[in-house]
CSV table of C-alpha atoms in Angstrom, one decimal:
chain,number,residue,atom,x,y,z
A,1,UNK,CA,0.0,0.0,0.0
A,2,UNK,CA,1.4,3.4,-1.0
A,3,UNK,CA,2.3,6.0,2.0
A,4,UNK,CA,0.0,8.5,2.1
A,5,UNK,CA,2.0,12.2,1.8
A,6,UNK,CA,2.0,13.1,5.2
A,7,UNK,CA,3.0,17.2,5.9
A,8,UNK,CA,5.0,18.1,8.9
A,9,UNK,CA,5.9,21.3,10.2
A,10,UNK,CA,9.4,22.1,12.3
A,11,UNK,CA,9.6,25.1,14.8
A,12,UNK,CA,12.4,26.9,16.4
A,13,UNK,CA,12.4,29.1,19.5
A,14,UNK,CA,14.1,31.2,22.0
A,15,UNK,CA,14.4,28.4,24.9
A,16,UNK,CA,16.9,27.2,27.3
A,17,UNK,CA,18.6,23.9,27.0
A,18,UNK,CA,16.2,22.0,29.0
A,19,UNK,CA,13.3,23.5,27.4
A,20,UNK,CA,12.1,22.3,24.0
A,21,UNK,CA,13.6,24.5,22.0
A,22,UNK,CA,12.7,21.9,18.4
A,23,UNK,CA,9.2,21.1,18.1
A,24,UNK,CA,7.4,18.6,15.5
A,25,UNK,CA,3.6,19.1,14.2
A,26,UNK,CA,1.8,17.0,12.4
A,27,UNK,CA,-0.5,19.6,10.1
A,28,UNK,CA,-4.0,18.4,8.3
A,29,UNK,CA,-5.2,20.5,5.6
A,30,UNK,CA,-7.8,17.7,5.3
A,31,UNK,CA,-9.5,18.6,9.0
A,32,UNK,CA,-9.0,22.2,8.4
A,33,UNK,CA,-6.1,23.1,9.5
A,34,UNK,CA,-5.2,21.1,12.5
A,35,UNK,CA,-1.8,20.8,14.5
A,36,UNK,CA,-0.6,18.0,16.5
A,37,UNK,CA,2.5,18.2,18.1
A,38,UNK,CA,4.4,14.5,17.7
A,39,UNK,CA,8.1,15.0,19.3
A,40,UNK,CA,10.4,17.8,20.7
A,41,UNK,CA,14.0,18.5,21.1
A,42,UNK,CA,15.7,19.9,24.5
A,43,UNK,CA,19.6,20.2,24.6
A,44,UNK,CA,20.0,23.4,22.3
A,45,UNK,CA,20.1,26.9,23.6
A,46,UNK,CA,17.9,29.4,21.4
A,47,UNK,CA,17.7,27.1,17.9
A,48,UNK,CA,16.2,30.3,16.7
A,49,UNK,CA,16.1,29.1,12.8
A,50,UNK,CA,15.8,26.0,11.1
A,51,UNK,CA,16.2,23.9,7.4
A,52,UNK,CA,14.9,20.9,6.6
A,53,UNK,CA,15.9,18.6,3.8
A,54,UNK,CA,12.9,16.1,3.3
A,55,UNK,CA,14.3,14.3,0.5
A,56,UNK,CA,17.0,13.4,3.3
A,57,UNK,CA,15.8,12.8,6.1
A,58,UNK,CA,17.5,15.5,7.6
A,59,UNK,CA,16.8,18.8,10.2
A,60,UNK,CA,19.9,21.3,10.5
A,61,UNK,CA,18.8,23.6,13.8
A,62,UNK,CA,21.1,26.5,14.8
A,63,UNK,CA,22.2,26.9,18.1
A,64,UNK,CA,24.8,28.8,20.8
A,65,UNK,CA,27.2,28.0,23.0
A,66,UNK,CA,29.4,29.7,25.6
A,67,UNK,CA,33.0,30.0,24.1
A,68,UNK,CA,34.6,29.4,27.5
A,69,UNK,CA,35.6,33.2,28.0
A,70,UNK,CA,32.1,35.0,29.0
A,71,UNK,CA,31.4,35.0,24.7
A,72,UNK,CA,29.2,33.5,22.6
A,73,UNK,CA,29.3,31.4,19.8
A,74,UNK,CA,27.1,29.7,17.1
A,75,UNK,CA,26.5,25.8,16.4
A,76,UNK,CA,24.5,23.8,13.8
A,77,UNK,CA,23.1,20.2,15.2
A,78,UNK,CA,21.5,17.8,13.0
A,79,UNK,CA,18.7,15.4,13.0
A,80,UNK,CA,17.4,12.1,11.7
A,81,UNK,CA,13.4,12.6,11.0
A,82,UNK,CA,11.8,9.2,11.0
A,83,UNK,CA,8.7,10.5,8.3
A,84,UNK,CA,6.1,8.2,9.9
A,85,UNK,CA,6.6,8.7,13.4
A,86,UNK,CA,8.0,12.5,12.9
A,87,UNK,CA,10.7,11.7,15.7
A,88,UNK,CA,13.6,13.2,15.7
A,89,UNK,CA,17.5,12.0,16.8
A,90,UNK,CA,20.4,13.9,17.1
A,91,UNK,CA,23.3,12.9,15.0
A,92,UNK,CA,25.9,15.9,15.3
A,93,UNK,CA,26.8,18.8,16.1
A,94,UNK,CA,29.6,21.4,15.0
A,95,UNK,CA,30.9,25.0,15.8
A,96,UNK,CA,29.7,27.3,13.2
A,97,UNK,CA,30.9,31.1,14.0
A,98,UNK,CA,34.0,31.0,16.7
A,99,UNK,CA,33.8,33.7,18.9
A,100,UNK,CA,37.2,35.4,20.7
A,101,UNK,CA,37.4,36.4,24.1
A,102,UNK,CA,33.8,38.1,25.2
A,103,UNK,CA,32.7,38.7,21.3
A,104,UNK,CA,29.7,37.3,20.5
A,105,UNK,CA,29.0,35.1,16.9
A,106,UNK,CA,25.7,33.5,17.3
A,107,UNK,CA,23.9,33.1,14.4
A,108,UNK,CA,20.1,33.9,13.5
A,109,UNK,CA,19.7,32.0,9.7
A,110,UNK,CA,20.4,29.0,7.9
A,111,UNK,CA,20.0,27.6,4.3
A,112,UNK,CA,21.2,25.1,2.1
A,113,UNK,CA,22.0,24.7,-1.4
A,114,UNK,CA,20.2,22.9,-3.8
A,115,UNK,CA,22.8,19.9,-4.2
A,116,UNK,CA,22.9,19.8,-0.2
A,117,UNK,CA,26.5,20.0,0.0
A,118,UNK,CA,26.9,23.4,1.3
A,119,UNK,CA,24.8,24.7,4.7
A,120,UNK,CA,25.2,29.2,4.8
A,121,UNK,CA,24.8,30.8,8.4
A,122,UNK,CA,24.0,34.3,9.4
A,123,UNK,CA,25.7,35.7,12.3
A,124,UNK,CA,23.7,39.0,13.0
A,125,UNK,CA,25.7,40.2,16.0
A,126,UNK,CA,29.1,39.1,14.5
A,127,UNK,CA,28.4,40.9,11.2
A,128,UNK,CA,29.4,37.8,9.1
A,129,UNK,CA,28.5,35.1,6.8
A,130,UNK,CA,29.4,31.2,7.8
A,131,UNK,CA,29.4,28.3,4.7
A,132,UNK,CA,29.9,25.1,6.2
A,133,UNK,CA,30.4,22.0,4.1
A,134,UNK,CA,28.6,18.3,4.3
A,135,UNK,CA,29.5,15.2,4.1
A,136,UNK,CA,27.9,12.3,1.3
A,137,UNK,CA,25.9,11.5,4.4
A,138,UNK,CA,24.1,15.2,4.9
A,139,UNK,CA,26.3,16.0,7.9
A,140,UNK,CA,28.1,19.1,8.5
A,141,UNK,CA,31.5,18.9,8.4
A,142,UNK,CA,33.5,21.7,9.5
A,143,UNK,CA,33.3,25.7,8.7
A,144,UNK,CA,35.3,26.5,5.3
A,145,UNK,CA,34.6,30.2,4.7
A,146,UNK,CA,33.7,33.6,7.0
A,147,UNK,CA,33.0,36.6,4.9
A,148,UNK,CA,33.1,39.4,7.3
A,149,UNK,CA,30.6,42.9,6.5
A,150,UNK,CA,32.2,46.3,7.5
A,151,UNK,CA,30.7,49.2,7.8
A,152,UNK,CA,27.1,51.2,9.2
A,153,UNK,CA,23.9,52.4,8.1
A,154,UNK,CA,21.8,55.6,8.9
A,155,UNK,CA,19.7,54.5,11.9
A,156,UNK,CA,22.1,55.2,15.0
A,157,UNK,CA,21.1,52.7,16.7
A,158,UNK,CA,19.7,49.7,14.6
A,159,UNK,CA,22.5,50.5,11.5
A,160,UNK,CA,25.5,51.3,13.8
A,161,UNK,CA,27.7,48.2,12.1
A,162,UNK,CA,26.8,45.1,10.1
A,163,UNK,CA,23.8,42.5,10.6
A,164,UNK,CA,23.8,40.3,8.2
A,165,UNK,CA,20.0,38.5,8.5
A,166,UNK,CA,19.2,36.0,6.2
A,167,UNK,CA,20.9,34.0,3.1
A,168,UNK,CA,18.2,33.2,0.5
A,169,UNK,CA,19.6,31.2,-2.8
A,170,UNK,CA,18.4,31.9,-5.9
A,171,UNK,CA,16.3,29.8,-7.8
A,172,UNK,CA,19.1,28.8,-9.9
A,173,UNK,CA,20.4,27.9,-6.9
A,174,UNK,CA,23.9,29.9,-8.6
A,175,UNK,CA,24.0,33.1,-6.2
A,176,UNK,CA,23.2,33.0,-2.2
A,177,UNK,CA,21.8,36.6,-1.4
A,178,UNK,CA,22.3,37.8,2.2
A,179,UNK,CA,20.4,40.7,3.7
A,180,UNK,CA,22.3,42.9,5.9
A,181,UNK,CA,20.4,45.2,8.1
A,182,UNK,CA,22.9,47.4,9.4
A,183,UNK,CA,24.5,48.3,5.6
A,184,UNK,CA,21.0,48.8,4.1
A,185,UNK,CA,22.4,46.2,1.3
A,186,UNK,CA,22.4,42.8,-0.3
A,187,UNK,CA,25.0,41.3,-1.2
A,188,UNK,CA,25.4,38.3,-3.5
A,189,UNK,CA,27.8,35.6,-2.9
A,190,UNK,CA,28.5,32.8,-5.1
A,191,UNK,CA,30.3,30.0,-4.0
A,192,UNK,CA,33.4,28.6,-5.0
A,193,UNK,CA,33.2,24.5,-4.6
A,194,UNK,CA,36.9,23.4,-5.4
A,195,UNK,CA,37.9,26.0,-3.0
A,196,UNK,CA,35.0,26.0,-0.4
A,197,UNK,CA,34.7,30.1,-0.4
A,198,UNK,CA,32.0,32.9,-0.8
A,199,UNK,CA,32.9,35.0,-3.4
A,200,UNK,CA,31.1,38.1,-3.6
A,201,UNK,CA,29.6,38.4,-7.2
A,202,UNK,CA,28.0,42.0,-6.8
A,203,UNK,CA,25.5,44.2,-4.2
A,204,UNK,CA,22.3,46.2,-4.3
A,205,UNK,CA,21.3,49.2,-2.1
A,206,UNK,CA,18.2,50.0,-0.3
A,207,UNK,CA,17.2,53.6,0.8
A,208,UNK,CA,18.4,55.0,3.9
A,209,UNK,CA,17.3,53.1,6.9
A,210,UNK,CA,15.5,50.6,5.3
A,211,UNK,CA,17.0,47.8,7.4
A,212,UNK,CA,16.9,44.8,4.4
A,213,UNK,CA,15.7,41.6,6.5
A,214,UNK,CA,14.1,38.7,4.5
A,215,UNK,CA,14.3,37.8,0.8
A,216,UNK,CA,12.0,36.0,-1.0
A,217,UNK,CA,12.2,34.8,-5.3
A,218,UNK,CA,8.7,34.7,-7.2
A,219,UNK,CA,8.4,31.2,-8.5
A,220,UNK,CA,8.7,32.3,-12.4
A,221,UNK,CA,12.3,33.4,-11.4
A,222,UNK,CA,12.0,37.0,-12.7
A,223,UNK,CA,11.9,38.8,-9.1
A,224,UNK,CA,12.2,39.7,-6.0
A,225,UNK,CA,11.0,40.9,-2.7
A,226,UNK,CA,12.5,42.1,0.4
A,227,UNK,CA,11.0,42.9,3.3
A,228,UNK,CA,12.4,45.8,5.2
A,229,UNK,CA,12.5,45.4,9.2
A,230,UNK,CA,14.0,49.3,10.5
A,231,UNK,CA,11.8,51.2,8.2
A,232,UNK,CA,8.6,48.6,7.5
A,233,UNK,CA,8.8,48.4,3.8
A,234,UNK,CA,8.8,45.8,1.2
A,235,UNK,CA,11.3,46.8,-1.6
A,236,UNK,CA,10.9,44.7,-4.8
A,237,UNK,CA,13.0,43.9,-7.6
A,238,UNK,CA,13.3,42.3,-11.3
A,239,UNK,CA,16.2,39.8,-11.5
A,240,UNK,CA,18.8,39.2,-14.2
A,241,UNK,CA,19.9,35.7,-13.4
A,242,UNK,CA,22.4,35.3,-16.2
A,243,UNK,CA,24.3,38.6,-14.3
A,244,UNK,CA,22.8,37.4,-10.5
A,245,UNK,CA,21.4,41.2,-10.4
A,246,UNK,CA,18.6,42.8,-9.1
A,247,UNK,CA,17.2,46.2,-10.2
A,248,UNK,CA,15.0,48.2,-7.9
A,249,UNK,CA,11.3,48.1,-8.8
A,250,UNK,CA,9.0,49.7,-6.5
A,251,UNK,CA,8.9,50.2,-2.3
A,252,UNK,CA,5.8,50.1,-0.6
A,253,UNK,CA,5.0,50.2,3.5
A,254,UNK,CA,3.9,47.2,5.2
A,255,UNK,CA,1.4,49.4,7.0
A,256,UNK,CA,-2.2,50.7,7.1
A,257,UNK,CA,-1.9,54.2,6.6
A,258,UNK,CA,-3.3,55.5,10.1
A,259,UNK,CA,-0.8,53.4,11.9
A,260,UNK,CA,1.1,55.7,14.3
A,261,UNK,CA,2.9,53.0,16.7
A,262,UNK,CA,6.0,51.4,16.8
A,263,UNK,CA,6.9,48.3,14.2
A,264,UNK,CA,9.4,46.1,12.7
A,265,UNK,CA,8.7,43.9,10.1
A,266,UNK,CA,10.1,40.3,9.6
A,267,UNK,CA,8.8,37.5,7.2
A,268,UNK,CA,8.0,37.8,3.7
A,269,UNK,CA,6.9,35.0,1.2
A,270,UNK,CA,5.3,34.7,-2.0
A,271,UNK,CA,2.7,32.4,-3.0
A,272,UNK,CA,3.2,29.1,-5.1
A,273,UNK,CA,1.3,30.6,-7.8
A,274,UNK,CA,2.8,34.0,-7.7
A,275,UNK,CA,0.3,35.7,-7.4
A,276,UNK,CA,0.2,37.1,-3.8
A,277,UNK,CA,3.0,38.2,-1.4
A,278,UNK,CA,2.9,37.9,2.4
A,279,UNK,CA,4.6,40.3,5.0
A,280,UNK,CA,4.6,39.9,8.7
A,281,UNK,CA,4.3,43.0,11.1
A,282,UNK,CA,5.8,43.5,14.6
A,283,UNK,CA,4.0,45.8,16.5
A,284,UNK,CA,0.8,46.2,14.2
A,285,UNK,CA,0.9,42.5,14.8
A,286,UNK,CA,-0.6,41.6,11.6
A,287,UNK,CA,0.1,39.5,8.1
A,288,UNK,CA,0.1,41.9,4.9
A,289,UNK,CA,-1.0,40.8,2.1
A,290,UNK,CA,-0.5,42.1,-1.5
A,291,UNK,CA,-1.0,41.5,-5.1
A,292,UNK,CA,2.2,40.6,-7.4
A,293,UNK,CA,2.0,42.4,-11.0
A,294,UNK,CA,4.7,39.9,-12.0
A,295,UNK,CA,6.2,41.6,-15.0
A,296,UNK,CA,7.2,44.9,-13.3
A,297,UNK,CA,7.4,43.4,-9.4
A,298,UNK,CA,4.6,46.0,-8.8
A,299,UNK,CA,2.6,45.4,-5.4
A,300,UNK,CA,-1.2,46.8,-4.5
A,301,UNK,CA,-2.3,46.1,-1.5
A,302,UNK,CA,-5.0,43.7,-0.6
A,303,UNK,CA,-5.8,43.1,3.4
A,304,UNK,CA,-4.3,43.3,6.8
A,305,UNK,CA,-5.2,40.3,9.4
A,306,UNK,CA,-4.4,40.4,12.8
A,307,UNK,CA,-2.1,37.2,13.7
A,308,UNK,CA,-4.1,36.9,16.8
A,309,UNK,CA,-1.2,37.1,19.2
A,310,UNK,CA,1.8,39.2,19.9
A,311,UNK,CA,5.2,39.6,17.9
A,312,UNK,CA,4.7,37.8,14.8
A,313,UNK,CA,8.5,36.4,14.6
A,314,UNK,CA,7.6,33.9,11.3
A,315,UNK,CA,5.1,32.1,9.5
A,316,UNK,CA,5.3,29.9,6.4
A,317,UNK,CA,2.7,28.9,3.9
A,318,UNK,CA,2.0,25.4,3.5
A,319,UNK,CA,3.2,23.8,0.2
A,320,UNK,CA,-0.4,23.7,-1.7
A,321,UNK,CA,-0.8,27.3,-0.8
A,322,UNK,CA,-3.9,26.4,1.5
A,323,UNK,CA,-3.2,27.9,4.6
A,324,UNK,CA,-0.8,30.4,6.4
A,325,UNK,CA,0.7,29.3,10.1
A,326,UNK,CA,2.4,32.6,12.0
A,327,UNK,CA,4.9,31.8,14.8
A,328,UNK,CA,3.6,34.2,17.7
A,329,UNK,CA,6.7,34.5,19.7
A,330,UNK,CA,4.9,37.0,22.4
A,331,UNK,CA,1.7,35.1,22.2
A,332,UNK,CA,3.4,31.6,22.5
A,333,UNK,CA,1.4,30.3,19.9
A,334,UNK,CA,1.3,28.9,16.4
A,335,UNK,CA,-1.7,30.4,14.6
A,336,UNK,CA,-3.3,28.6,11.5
A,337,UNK,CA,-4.8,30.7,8.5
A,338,UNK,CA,-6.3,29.6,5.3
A,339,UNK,CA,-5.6,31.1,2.1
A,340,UNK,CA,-8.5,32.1,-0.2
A,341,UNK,CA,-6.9,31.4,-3.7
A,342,UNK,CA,-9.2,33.9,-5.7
A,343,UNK,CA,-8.0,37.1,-4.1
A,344,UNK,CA,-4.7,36.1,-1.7
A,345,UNK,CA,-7.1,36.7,1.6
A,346,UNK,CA,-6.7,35.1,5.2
A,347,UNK,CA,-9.1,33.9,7.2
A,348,UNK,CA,-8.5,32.5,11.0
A,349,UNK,CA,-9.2,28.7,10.7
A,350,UNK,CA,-10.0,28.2,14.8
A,351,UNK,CA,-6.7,26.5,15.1
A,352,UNK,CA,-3.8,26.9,17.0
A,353,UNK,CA,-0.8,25.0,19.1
A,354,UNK,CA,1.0,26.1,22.0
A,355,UNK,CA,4.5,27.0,21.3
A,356,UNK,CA,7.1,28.8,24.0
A,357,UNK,CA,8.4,31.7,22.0
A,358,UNK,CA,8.5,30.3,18.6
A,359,UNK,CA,10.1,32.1,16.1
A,360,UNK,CA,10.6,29.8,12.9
A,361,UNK,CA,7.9,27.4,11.4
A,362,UNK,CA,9.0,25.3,8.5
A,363,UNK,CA,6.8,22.8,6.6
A,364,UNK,CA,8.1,19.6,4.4
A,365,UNK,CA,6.0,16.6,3.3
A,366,UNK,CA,7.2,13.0,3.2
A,367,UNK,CA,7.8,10.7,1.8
A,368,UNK,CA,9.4,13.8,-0.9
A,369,UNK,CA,10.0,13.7,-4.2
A,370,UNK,CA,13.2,12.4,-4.3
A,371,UNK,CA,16.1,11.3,-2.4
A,372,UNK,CA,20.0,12.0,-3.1
């Protein structure tokens, strides 16, 4: 009898060792959006961020660890998944980002290449970028490459040196584009693979203060969207892939226009079909919603939702475009949406899990496609 696809989502959190910082749902589009949590992970400090590779087997967490002289340093620890049972068992773990004396190198992002031979970290307080090689078997190996930002922005106080925030790869999977915050920049890398480096293959400013976060590729490979955390903005873009270029489009605010508190924005994500893009607000605690005019990377917006709890870290779409689930990290909650496909809307489904300070919510389904 053939398995029955079976879609699990994967959270990270702010959490202590002994807490569960790793958590394993069970989601059912069938039932309307329902979560059941089937394992957990203790043992890591604030896994913040997390990948998984599906056709693998395979969970890559971030991590930190004390250094050993009052600093603080990053890690990557890997997991089995058993798809039927979604359990999951350690298999190793590595230093990513060493940190010297009292610095501090943690990271806050991780990716993957497409050939899952390459993991890329983030370290937003250590202003630099971590590639970190794997093995035939999918585990990380050692670190083989730190590119190290310089510099400031205009904000004195969120810009006042480099934070890199995210590495999103193209979907070429040729270039690795990393957001950095504090230099109101993204800068592409590609990677060198007989000598295990990032080169940098060009940049692209933002305005002033804009605070570049998140990226995210429309499926038809043509452009791209960033969403803009200091400033709360989305800044789009049309993308040369031959060159591994983008060219600013447009830049449009994340917010209803009688908003007058405080925000920072944080996840972005376009829709399967690319039709509709999705922005989460920090503050306004709500999920933006636009429509994509996919030839010119134009953006009109379409609805603001509450996320029904405070600080709206993440959230992911699940892979049939069906429903939206936020990571609350104030509201300690994982909040499921569905997705009305005629006109990009969200609606509150009733359903929600009970998460400690989530902060990352990523789906896969198994059995996947394929296998390496």
């Amino acid at each position: 009898m053939k398995e029955q696809p079976k879609l699990l989502l994967f959270t990270g959190s702010y959490a202590s060792a002994a807490e569960s910082g790793v958590q394993v749902f069970e989601f059912d589009g069938q039932a309307g959006g329902t979560l059941k949590r089937l394992d957990q992970a203790t043992g890591l400090t604030n896994p913040t961020f997390v990948n998984v590779d599906a056709a693998n087997l395979k969970l890559y967490a971030i991590a930190e660890q004390p250094n050993g002289e009052g600093g603080k340093e990053g890690e990557v620890v890997s997991f089995a998944i058993d798809p039927l049972t979604g359990k999951l068992s350690e298999l190793n773990r590595i230093q990513t980002m060493p940190a010297e004396s009292k610095s501090q190198t943690t990271t806050c992002h991780i990716s993957r290449d497409m050939e899952s031979r390459h993991l890329v970290v983030c370290s937003y307080h250590g202003g630099s970028v971590g590639l970190l090689s794997l093995d035939d078997a999918g585990q990380p190996v050692r670190l083989t490459d730190t590119a190290l930002h310089t510099g400031h922005g205009t904000h004195p106080e969120r810009q006042d040196r480099p934070h890199p925030h995210s590495a999103i790869f193209s979907p070429d999977g040729k270039y690795v584009f990393v957001s950095d915050l504090g230099l109101d920049l993204i800068r592409a890398y590609r990677i060198n693979t007989d000598t295990e480096t990032l080169e940098v293959q060009g940049e692209t400013a933002l305005h002033p203060g804009a605070g570049p976060r998140h990226l995210a590729f429309h499926p038809d490979g043509k452009s791209a969207y960033v969403i803009n955390e200091v400033d709360s903005s989305i800044t789009s873009f049309t993308y040369d892939s031959a060159n591994g270029t983008l060219r600013t489009a447009a830049t449009v605010s994340t917010l209803p226009a009688d908003f007058n508190g405080e925000n920072i924005c944080a996840e972005i994500a376009v829709s399967a079909d690319g039709r509709y893009l999705y922005g989460s607000n920090r503050g306004h605690d709500s999920i933006v919603v636009f429509e994509i005019e996919a030839a010119s990377a134009g953006l009109t917006l379409v609805q603001h939702v509450s996320t029904r709890g405070g600080h709206p870290r993440h959230f992911t779409l699940t892979p049939d475009n069906g429903f939206l689930i936020v990571a609350n990290r104030d509201g300690n909650n994982l909040v499921v949406f569905s997705v009305d496909k005629d006109n990009g809307q969200l609606s509150f489904t009733g359903h929600t899990a009970e998460v400690s300070k989530p902060v990352c919510v990523k789906p896969a389904i198994f059995p996947a496609a394929s296998a390496r």
